[in-house]
Tab-separated table of C-alpha atoms in Angstrom:
chain	number	residue	atom	x	y	z
A	180	GLY	CA	0.085	0.119	-0.107
A	181	ALA	CA	1.034	3.886	-0.125
A	182	GLY	CA	1.407	4.038	3.668
A	183	VAL	CA	1.427	2.398	6.871
A	184	SER	CA	-2.414	0.990	7.177
A	185	GLN	CA	-3.018	0.412	11.040
A	186	THR	CA	-7.278	-1.307	11.765
A	187	PRO	CA	-9.347	-0.444	13.921
A	188	SER	CA	-8.543	3.299	13.886
A	189	ASN	CA	-10.756	3.204	17.265
A	190	LYS	CA	-11.307	0.693	19.654
A	191	VAL	CA	-13.736	0.244	22.853
A	192	THR	CA	-13.608	-2.608	24.734
A	193	GLU	CA	-14.408	-3.089	28.462
A	194	LYS	CA	-12.191	-4.047	31.477
A	195	GLY	CA	-10.906	-8.100	31.087
A	196	LYS	CA	-11.479	-8.658	27.359
A	197	TYR	CA	-9.245	-9.333	24.587
A	198	VAL	CA	-8.155	-7.044	21.741
A	199	GLU	CA	-6.103	-7.308	18.428
A	200	LEU	CA	-4.548	-4.749	16.705
A	201	ARG	CA	-3.294	-4.906	13.114
A	202	CYS	CA	-0.732	-3.665	11.206
A	203	ASP	CA	-0.364	-3.460	7.552
A	204	PRO	CA	3.310	-2.050	6.842
A	205	ILE	CA	4.639	-0.272	3.479
A	206	SER	CA	4.992	-3.410	1.037
A	207	GLY	CA	8.327	-4.572	0.937
A	208	HIS	CA	9.688	-2.971	4.387
A	209	THR	CA	10.992	-5.424	6.525
A	210	ALA	CA	11.552	-3.799	9.686
A	211	LEU	CA	8.494	-3.095	11.508
A	212	TYR	CA	7.413	-1.324	15.112
A	213	TRP	CA	4.731	-0.999	17.457
A	214	TYR	CA	5.097	2.124	19.866
A	215	ARG	CA	2.548	3.137	22.540
A	216	GLN	CA	1.240	6.717	22.892
A	217	SER	CA	-0.161	7.839	26.208
A	218	LEU	CA	-1.772	11.397	26.152
A	219	GLY	CA	1.130	13.952	26.995
A	220	GLN	CA	3.428	11.385	25.785
A	221	GLY	CA	6.092	10.694	23.325
A	222	PRO	CA	5.831	7.457	21.845
A	223	GLU	CA	7.225	4.378	23.803
A	224	PHE	CA	8.845	1.408	22.095
A	225	LEU	CA	7.236	-1.709	22.792
A	226	ILE	CA	8.474	-4.290	20.120
A	227	TYR	CA	10.444	-4.431	16.999
A	228	PHE	CA	10.395	-7.362	14.079
A	229	GLN	CA	13.185	-7.759	11.748
A	230	GLY	CA	11.071	-10.389	9.089
A	231	THR	CA	9.324	-12.923	10.557
A	232	GLY	CA	10.963	-13.008	13.931
A	233	ALA	CA	10.851	-10.241	17.042
A	234	ALA	CA	14.449	-8.691	17.464
A	235	ASP	CA	13.422	-6.704	20.350
A	236	ASP	CA	10.271	-7.220	22.768
A	237	SER	CA	11.931	-5.787	25.614
A	238	GLY	CA	9.232	-3.220	25.447
A	239	LEU	CA	6.200	-4.970	26.056
A	240	PRO	CA	4.939	-4.215	29.809
A	241	ASN	CA	3.729	-7.901	30.684
A	242	ASP	CA	3.016	-10.959	28.682
A	243	ARG	CA	-0.528	-10.063	28.487
A	244	PHE	CA	0.747	-8.157	25.472
A	245	PHE	CA	2.108	-10.118	22.253
A	246	ALA	CA	2.410	-9.858	18.910
A	247	VAL	CA	2.886	-11.897	15.939
A	248	ARG	CA	4.418	-11.129	12.304
A	249	PRO	CA	4.026	-14.803	10.582
A	250	GLU	CA	5.055	-13.724	6.944
A	251	GLY	CA	6.942	-11.055	7.885
A	252	SER	CA	4.447	-8.419	6.634
A	253	VAL	CA	1.132	-8.063	8.803
A	254	SER	CA	1.681	-7.947	12.124
A	255	THR	CA	-0.852	-8.012	14.679
A	256	LEU	CA	-0.638	-6.649	18.379
A	257	LYS	CA	-2.391	-9.055	20.647
A	258	ILE	CA	-3.702	-7.710	24.343
A	259	GLN	CA	-5.014	-10.232	26.871
A	260	ARG	CA	-7.450	-8.937	29.717
A	261	THR	CA	-7.145	-5.560	29.110
A	262	GLU	CA	-6.745	-3.169	31.998
A	263	ARG	CA	-8.100	0.871	31.732
A	264	GLY	CA	-4.297	1.332	32.248
A	265	ASP	CA	-3.831	-0.349	28.466
A	266	SER	CA	-5.786	2.741	26.691
A	267	ALA	CA	-3.340	4.805	24.418
A	268	VAL	CA	-2.633	5.154	21.195
A	269	TYR	CA	-0.803	2.351	19.515
A	270	LEU	CA	1.359	3.336	16.618
A	271	CYS	CA	2.820	1.642	14.100
A	272	ALA	CA	5.804	1.865	11.728
A	273	SER	CA	7.864	0.312	9.232
A	274	SER	CA	10.758	0.956	7.512
A	275	LEU	CA	13.000	-0.638	4.307
A	276	LEU	CA	15.837	-2.138	6.231
A	277	ALA	CA	16.626	-1.444	10.004
A	278	GLY	CA	19.774	0.744	8.596
A	279	GLY	CA	17.017	2.732	6.655
A	280	LEU	CA	16.250	4.149	9.965
A	281	TYR	CA	19.474	5.632	10.001
A	282	THR	CA	18.326	7.980	7.223
A	283	GLY	CA	15.177	8.939	8.822
A	284	GLU	CA	12.870	6.484	6.489
A	285	LEU	CA	10.329	5.186	9.294
A	286	PHE	CA	7.003	6.022	8.519
A	287	PHE	CA	4.177	5.703	11.073
A	288	GLY	CA	0.659	4.901	10.519
A	289	GLU	CA	-2.183	6.916	11.827
A	290	GLY	CA	-2.676	4.429	15.092
A	291	SER	CA	-5.630	2.400	17.077
A	292	ARG	CA	-6.552	4.351	19.303
A	293	LEU	CA	-7.666	1.940	22.527
A	294	THR	CA	-10.276	2.845	24.910
A	295	VAL	CA	-10.281	0.498	27.714
A	296	LEU	CA	-13.647	0.972	29.944
B	287	GLU	CA	17.967	3.364	30.432
B	288	ASP	CA	17.763	5.870	27.601
B	289	LYS	CA	16.579	9.101	28.309
B	290	VAL	CA	15.527	12.186	26.101
B	291	VAL	CA	13.972	15.083	27.817
B	292	GLN	CA	12.043	18.046	26.065
B	293	SER	CA	11.513	21.896	27.443
B	294	PRO	CA	9.245	23.410	27.200
B	295	LEU	CA	6.214	21.075	27.386
B	296	SER	CA	4.530	23.706	25.622
B	297	LEU	CA	4.019	26.994	24.882
B	298	VAL	CA	1.757	29.289	23.063
B	299	VAL	CA	2.718	31.971	20.668
B	300	HIS	CA	1.459	34.723	17.957
B	301	GLU	CA	1.964	34.289	14.505
B	302	GLY	CA	5.112	35.694	12.877
B	303	ASP	CA	7.113	35.046	16.539
B	304	THR	CA	10.356	32.401	16.125
B	305	VAL	CA	10.295	29.287	18.263
B	306	THR	CA	13.019	27.425	19.980
B	307	LEU	CA	12.562	23.577	21.218
B	308	ASN	CA	15.155	22.026	23.463
B	309	CYS	CA	16.169	18.674	23.285
B	310	SER	CA	18.756	17.077	25.079
B	311	TYR	CA	19.170	13.240	25.703
B	312	GLU	CA	21.342	10.555	27.696
B	313	VAL	CA	21.884	7.376	25.131
B	314	THR	CA	24.247	4.103	24.746
B	315	ASN	CA	25.638	4.098	21.578
B	316	PHE	CA	23.905	7.242	19.999
B	317	ARG	CA	23.735	6.760	16.542
B	318	SER	CA	21.688	9.906	15.409
B	319	LEU	CA	19.060	12.351	16.351
B	320	LEU	CA	15.502	12.647	14.912
B	321	TRP	CA	12.784	15.535	14.967
B	322	TYR	CA	9.331	14.519	14.459
B	323	LYS	CA	5.914	16.723	13.840
B	324	GLN	CA	2.682	15.093	15.363
B	325	GLU	CA	-0.476	17.046	14.408
B	326	LYS	CA	-3.264	14.375	14.659
B	327	LYS	CA	-2.011	10.864	14.723
B	328	ALA	CA	1.131	9.912	12.443
B	329	PRO	CA	4.361	11.503	13.596
B	330	THR	CA	5.806	12.942	10.538
B	331	PHE	CA	10.003	13.464	9.816
B	332	LEU	CA	11.187	16.857	9.918
B	333	PHE	CA	15.241	16.480	10.200
B	334	MET	CA	17.772	13.389	11.069
B	335	LEU	CA	21.107	14.809	12.633
B	336	THR	CA	23.657	12.861	13.072
B	337	SER	CA	26.909	14.950	12.852
B	338	SER	CA	27.440	17.945	15.627
B	339	GLY	CA	27.168	21.427	14.837
B	340	ILE	CA	25.728	20.862	11.284
B	341	GLU	CA	22.270	22.798	10.451
B	342	LYS	CA	19.848	21.088	8.810
B	343	LYS	CA	17.407	23.669	7.192
B	344	SER	CA	13.817	23.070	5.437
B	345	GLY	CA	11.811	26.171	4.678
B	346	ARG	CA	11.480	28.018	8.083
B	347	LEU	CA	12.197	25.170	10.273
B	348	SER	CA	15.770	24.316	11.235
B	349	SER	CA	17.668	22.075	13.662
B	350	ILE	CA	21.225	21.401	15.065
B	351	LEU	CA	23.157	19.131	17.021
B	352	ASP	CA	25.583	19.395	19.517
B	353	LYS	CA	27.089	16.314	20.193
B	354	LYS	CA	29.125	17.635	22.800
B	355	GLU	CA	26.224	18.947	25.001
B	356	LEU	CA	24.233	15.998	24.050
B	357	SER	CA	21.447	18.527	23.094
B	358	SER	CA	19.609	18.947	19.694
B	359	ILE	CA	17.251	22.637	19.136
B	360	LEU	CA	14.535	22.914	16.767
B	361	ASN	CA	13.947	26.413	15.660
B	362	ILE	CA	10.569	27.630	13.487
B	363	THR	CA	11.077	31.046	12.188
B	364	ALA	CA	8.125	33.603	11.163
B	365	THR	CA	5.722	31.219	12.825
B	366	GLN	CA	2.245	30.269	11.042
B	367	THR	CA	-1.018	28.710	12.669
B	368	GLY	CA	-0.212	25.778	11.039
B	369	ASP	CA	2.648	24.981	12.781
B	370	SER	CA	1.040	23.979	15.841
B	371	ALA	CA	1.509	20.726	16.514
B	372	ILE	CA	3.655	18.573	18.887
B	373	TYR	CA	7.334	18.840	17.669
B	374	LEU	CA	8.952	14.751	19.423
B	375	CYS	CA	12.751	14.509	19.612
B	376	ALA	CA	13.611	10.750	18.977
B	377	VAL	CA	17.476	9.409	19.853
B	378	VAL	CA	18.427	6.316	17.324
B	379	ASN	CA	20.717	3.931	19.195
B	380	ASP	CA	20.901	0.877	17.057
B	381	TYR	CA	17.804	-0.035	15.974
B	382	LYS	CA	15.509	1.633	18.165
B	383	LEU	CA	13.684	5.332	18.574
B	384	SER	CA	13.341	6.725	22.030
B	385	PHE	CA	11.390	9.450	22.010
B	386	GLY	CA	10.878	12.660	24.489
B	387	ALA	CA	7.194	13.445	25.568
B	388	GLY	CA	7.070	16.136	22.964
B	389	THR	CA	6.505	19.984	23.276
B	390	THR	CA	3.263	21.426	22.207
B	391	VAL	CA	3.465	24.458	20.204
B	392	THR	CA	0.162	26.718	19.670
B	393	VAL	CA	0.382	29.379	17.281
B	394	ARG	CA	-2.515	31.962	17.576
B	395	ALA	CA	-3.700	33.786	14.532
């Protein structure tokens, strides 16, 4: 596609429910990132994929959070037993290579706004 | 742990004013510093800085990195209402961006 696409754009759920957020990166981009942005904060790193594998998942806050990228393209961020503190905008970004990052070529999607009631 | 601090957190100016935004950082294995503009949801890329003392310029925006002081500034001259946004500073450590909290700039007509 022309840009990074994220769905849904908005998701409202109840505490304790399971949620999936999807990211469709720019075609051919091998590196994919998930960030979380709370109100008044900058984006916080969650996980980085290079191809199909999670090269760095050190930012995932706990084991309720999990992400996959089975074919090296689309990625899904999964959140189990959601809590009110999970409410935030979840941003996905992609780049051509990990090295592509050094030229500033990290393209962000519009984000998925998650609200946990 | 990598740390990126931006100041001020917010400011309000009038059209035509000049603003200066600050970013300081502490990071292992520094590679580059990036500035982004965030108006609604997706941050959009402004500048990447890798070398100290070399100014990057794009229209009314400019930025410079000081590696000795571990800091960067972003200047916006002759501000317009369309410059109202959150400006994010991020530092690249290997493959990962670490962001500051951002500076919210509001430009009043």
